[in-house]
Short mmCIF file of C-alpha atoms and ligand atoms in Angstrom, two decimals:
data_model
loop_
_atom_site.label_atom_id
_atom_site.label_comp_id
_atom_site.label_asym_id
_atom_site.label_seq_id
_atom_site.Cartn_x
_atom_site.Cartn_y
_atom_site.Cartn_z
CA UNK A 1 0.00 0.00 0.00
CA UNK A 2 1.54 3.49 -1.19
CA UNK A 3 1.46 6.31 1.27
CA UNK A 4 -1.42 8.70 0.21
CA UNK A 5 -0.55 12.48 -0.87
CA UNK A 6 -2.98 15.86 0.70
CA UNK A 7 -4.76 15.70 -2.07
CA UNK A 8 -6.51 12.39 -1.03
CA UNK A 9 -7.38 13.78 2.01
CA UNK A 10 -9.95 17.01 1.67
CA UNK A 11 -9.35 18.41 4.41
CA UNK A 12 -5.61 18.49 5.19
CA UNK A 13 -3.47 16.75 7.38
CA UNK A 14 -2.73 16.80 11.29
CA UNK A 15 0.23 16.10 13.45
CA UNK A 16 -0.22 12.55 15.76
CA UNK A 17 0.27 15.20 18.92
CA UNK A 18 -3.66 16.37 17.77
CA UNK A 19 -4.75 13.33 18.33
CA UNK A 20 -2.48 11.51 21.32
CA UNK A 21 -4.49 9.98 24.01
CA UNK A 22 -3.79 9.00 27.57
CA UNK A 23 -5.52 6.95 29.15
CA UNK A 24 -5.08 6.20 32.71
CA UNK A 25 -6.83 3.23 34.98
CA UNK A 26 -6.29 1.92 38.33
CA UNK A 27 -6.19 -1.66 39.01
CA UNK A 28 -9.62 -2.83 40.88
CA UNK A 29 -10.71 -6.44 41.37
CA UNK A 30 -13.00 -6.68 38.80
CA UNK A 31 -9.79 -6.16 36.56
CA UNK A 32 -7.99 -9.48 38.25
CA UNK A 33 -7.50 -12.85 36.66
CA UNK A 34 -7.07 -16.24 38.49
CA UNK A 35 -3.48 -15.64 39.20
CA UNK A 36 -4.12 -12.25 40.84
CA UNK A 37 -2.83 -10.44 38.03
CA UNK A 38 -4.40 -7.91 35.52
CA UNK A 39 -6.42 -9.93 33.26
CA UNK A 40 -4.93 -9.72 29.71
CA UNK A 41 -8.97 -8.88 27.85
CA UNK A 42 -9.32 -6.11 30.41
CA UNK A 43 -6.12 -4.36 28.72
CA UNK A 44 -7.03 -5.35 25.43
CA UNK A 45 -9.76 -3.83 25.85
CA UNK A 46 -8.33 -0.65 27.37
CA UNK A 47 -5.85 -0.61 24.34
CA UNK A 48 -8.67 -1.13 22.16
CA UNK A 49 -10.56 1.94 23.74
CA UNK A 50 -7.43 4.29 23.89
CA UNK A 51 -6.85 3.18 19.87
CA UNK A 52 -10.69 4.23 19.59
CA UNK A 53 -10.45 7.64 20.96
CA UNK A 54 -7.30 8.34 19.35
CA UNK A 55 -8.59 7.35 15.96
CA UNK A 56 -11.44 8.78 16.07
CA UNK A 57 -9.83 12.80 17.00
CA UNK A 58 -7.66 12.17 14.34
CA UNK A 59 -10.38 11.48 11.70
CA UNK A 60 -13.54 13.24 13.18
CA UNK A 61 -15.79 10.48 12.53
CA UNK A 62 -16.51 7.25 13.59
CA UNK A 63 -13.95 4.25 13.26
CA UNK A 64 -13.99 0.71 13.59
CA UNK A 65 -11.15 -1.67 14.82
CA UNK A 66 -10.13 -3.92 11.80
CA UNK A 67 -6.82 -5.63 13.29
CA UNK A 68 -4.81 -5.51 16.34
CA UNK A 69 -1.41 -6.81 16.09
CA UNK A 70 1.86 -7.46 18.45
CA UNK A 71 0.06 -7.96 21.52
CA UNK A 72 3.24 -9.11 23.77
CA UNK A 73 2.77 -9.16 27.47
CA UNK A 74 6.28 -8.04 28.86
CA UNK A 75 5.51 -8.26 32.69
CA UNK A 76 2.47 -8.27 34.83
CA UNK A 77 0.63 -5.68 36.66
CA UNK A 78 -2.02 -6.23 40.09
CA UNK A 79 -3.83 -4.94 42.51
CA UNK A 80 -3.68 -1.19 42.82
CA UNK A 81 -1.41 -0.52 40.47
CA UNK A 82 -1.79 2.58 38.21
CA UNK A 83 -1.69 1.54 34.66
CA UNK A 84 -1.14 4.01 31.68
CA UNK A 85 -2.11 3.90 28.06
CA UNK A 86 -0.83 6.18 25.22
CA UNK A 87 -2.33 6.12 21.59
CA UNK A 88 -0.51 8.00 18.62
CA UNK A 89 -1.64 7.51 15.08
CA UNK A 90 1.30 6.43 13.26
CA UNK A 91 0.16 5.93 9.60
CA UNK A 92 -2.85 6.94 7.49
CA UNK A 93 -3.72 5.41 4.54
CA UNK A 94 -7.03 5.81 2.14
CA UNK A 95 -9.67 4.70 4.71
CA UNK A 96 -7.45 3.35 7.17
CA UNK A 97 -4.97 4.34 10.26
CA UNK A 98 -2.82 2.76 12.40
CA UNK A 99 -2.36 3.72 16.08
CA UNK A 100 0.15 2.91 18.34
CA UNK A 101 -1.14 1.91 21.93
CA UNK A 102 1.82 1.48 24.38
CA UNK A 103 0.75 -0.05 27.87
CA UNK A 104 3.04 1.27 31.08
CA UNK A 105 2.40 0.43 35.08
CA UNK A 106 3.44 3.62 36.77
CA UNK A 107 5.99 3.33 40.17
CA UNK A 108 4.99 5.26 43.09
CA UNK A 109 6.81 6.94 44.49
CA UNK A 110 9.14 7.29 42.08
CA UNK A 111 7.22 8.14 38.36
CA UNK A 112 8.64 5.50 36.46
CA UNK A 113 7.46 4.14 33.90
CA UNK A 114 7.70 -0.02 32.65
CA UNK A 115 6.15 -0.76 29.35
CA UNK A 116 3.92 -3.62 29.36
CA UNK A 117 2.69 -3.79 26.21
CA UNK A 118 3.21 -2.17 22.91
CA UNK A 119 0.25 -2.94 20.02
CA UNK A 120 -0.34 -1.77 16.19
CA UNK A 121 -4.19 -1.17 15.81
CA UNK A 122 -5.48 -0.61 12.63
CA UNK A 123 -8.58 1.39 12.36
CA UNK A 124 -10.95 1.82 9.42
CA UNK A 125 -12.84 4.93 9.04
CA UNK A 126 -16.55 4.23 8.43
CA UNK A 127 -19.54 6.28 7.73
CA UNK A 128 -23.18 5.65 8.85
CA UNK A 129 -23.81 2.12 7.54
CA UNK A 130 -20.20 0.82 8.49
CA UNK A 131 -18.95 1.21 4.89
CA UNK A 132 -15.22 2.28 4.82
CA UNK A 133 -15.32 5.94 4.43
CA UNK A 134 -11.45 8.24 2.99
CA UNK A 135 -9.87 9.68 6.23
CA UNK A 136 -10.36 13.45 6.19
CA UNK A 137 -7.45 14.11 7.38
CA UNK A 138 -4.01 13.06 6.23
CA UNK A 139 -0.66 12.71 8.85
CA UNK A 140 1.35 15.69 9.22
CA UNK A 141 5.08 13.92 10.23
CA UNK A 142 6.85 16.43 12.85
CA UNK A 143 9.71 14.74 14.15
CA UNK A 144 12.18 12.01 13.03
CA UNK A 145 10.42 8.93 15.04
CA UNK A 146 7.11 9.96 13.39
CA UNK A 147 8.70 9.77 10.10
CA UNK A 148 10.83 6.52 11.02
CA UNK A 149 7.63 4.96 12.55
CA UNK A 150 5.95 5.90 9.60
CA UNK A 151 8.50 4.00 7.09
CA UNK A 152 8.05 0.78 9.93
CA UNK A 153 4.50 1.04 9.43
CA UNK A 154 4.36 0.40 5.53
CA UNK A 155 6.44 -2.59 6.51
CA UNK A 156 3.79 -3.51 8.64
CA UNK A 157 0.98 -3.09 6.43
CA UNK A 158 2.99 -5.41 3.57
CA UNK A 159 3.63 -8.08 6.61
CA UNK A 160 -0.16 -8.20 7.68
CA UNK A 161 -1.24 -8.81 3.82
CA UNK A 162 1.38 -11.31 4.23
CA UNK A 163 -0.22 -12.63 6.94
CA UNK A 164 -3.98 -12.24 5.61
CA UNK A 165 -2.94 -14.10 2.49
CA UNK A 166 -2.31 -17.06 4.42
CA UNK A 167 -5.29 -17.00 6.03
CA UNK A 168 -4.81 -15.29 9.55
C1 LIG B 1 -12.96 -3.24 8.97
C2 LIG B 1 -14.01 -3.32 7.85
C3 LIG B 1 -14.91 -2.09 7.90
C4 LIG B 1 -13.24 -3.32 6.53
O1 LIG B 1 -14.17 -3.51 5.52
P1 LIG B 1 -13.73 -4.09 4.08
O2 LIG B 1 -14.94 -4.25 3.26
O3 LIG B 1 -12.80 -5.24 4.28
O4 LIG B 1 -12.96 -2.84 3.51
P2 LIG B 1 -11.76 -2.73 2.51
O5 LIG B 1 -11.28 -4.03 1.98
O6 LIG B 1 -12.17 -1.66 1.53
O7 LIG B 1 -10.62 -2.15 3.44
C5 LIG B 1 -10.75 -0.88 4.01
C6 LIG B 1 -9.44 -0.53 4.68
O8 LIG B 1 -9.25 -1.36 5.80
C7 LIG B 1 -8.02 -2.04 5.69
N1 LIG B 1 -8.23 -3.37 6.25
C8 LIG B 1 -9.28 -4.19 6.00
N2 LIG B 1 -9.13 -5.33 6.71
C9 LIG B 1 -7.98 -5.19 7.42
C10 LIG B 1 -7.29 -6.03 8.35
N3 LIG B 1 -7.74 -7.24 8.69
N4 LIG B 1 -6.14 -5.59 8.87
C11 LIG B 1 -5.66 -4.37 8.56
N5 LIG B 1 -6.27 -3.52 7.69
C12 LIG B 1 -7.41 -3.95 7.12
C13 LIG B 1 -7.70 -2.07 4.21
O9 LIG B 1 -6.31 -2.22 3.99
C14 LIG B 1 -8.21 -0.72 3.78
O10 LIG B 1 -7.28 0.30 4.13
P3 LIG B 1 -6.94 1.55 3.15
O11 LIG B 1 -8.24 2.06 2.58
O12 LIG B 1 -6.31 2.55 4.06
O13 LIG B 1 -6.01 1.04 2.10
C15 LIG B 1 -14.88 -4.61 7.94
O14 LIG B 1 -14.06 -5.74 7.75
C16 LIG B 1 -15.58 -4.72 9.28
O15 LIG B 1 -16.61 -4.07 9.50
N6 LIG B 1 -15.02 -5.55 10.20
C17 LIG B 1 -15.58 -5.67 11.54
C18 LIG B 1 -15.00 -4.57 12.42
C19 LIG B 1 -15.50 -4.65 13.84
O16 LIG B 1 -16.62 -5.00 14.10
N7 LIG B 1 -14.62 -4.29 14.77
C20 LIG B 1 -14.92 -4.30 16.16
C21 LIG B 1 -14.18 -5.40 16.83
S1 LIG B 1 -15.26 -6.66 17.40
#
């Protein structure tokens, strides 16, 4: 899939910052698994919502999830803990975008920040009767990592036809 030029977007193009989204929970029970741990759906489903939100300032309409992909749980997170989610749109195609959702449990005292989870969403633009509807807007790149995550995410889009091709 070729990156898409202004014109294919009417109304012009925004920077990811427009659109970043933070989205911050605290661990309750309802969140806990078995094992006492966060329950992997209930972050999917935070990254999922975070991707959402983000997608959806970034386009101005409504969007619906069409893939999520590297879902890797690095460590865990329980009880209490604060947990932090950041969206950025990383690529926008004709009718699609990707966001990146990284996952982080926040130290207290201290700040700090350990990534638990980094996902690719991709996120289809869709108009009243869920028909796949051109993204407004296209992706204004500001900064080296925007335009390096850019590049990564063409390679991304080539490995998931890859992957769609075979059947997944
Ligand atoms: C996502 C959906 C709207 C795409 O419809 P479609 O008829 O396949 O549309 P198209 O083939 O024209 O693809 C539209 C765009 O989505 C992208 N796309 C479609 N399926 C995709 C997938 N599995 N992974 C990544 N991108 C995908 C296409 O590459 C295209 O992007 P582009 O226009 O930027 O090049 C449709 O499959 C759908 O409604 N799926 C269910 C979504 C849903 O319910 N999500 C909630 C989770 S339960």
């Amino acid at each position: 899939m070729a990156a898409l030029g202004l014109a294919e977007h009417p109304l012009g193009s925004r920077p990811p910052a427009f659109s970043h989204t933070v989205v911050t929970r605290n661990i309750v029970y309802e969140d806990l698994n078995g094992a006492r741990r966060l329950f992997g759906g209930r972050l999917m489903e935070w990254i999922d919502e975070a991707a959402g939100i983000c997608s959806r300032r970034h386009c101005g309409m409504q969007v619906t999830t069409a893939s999520v992909d590297t879902l890797t749980f690095k460590r865990p997170a329980h009880l209490n803990d604060i947990v932090i989610i950041e969206a950025d749109v990383t690529y926008v195609g004709r009718t699609s975008l990707e966001v990146r959702v990284e996952s982080f449990v926040e130290d207290l005292p201290t700040g700090e920040r350990a990534l638990m989870n980094k996902a690719y969403l991709t996120e289809v633009c869709v108009d009243d009767a869920g028909r796949p509807t051109v993204v407004p807007w296209g992706l204004e790149l500001t900064s080296e990592e925007e335009r390096r995550e850019w590049e990564d995410a063409k390679k991304r889009i080539v490995f998931r036809k890859t992957r769609e091709g075979e059947g997944f």
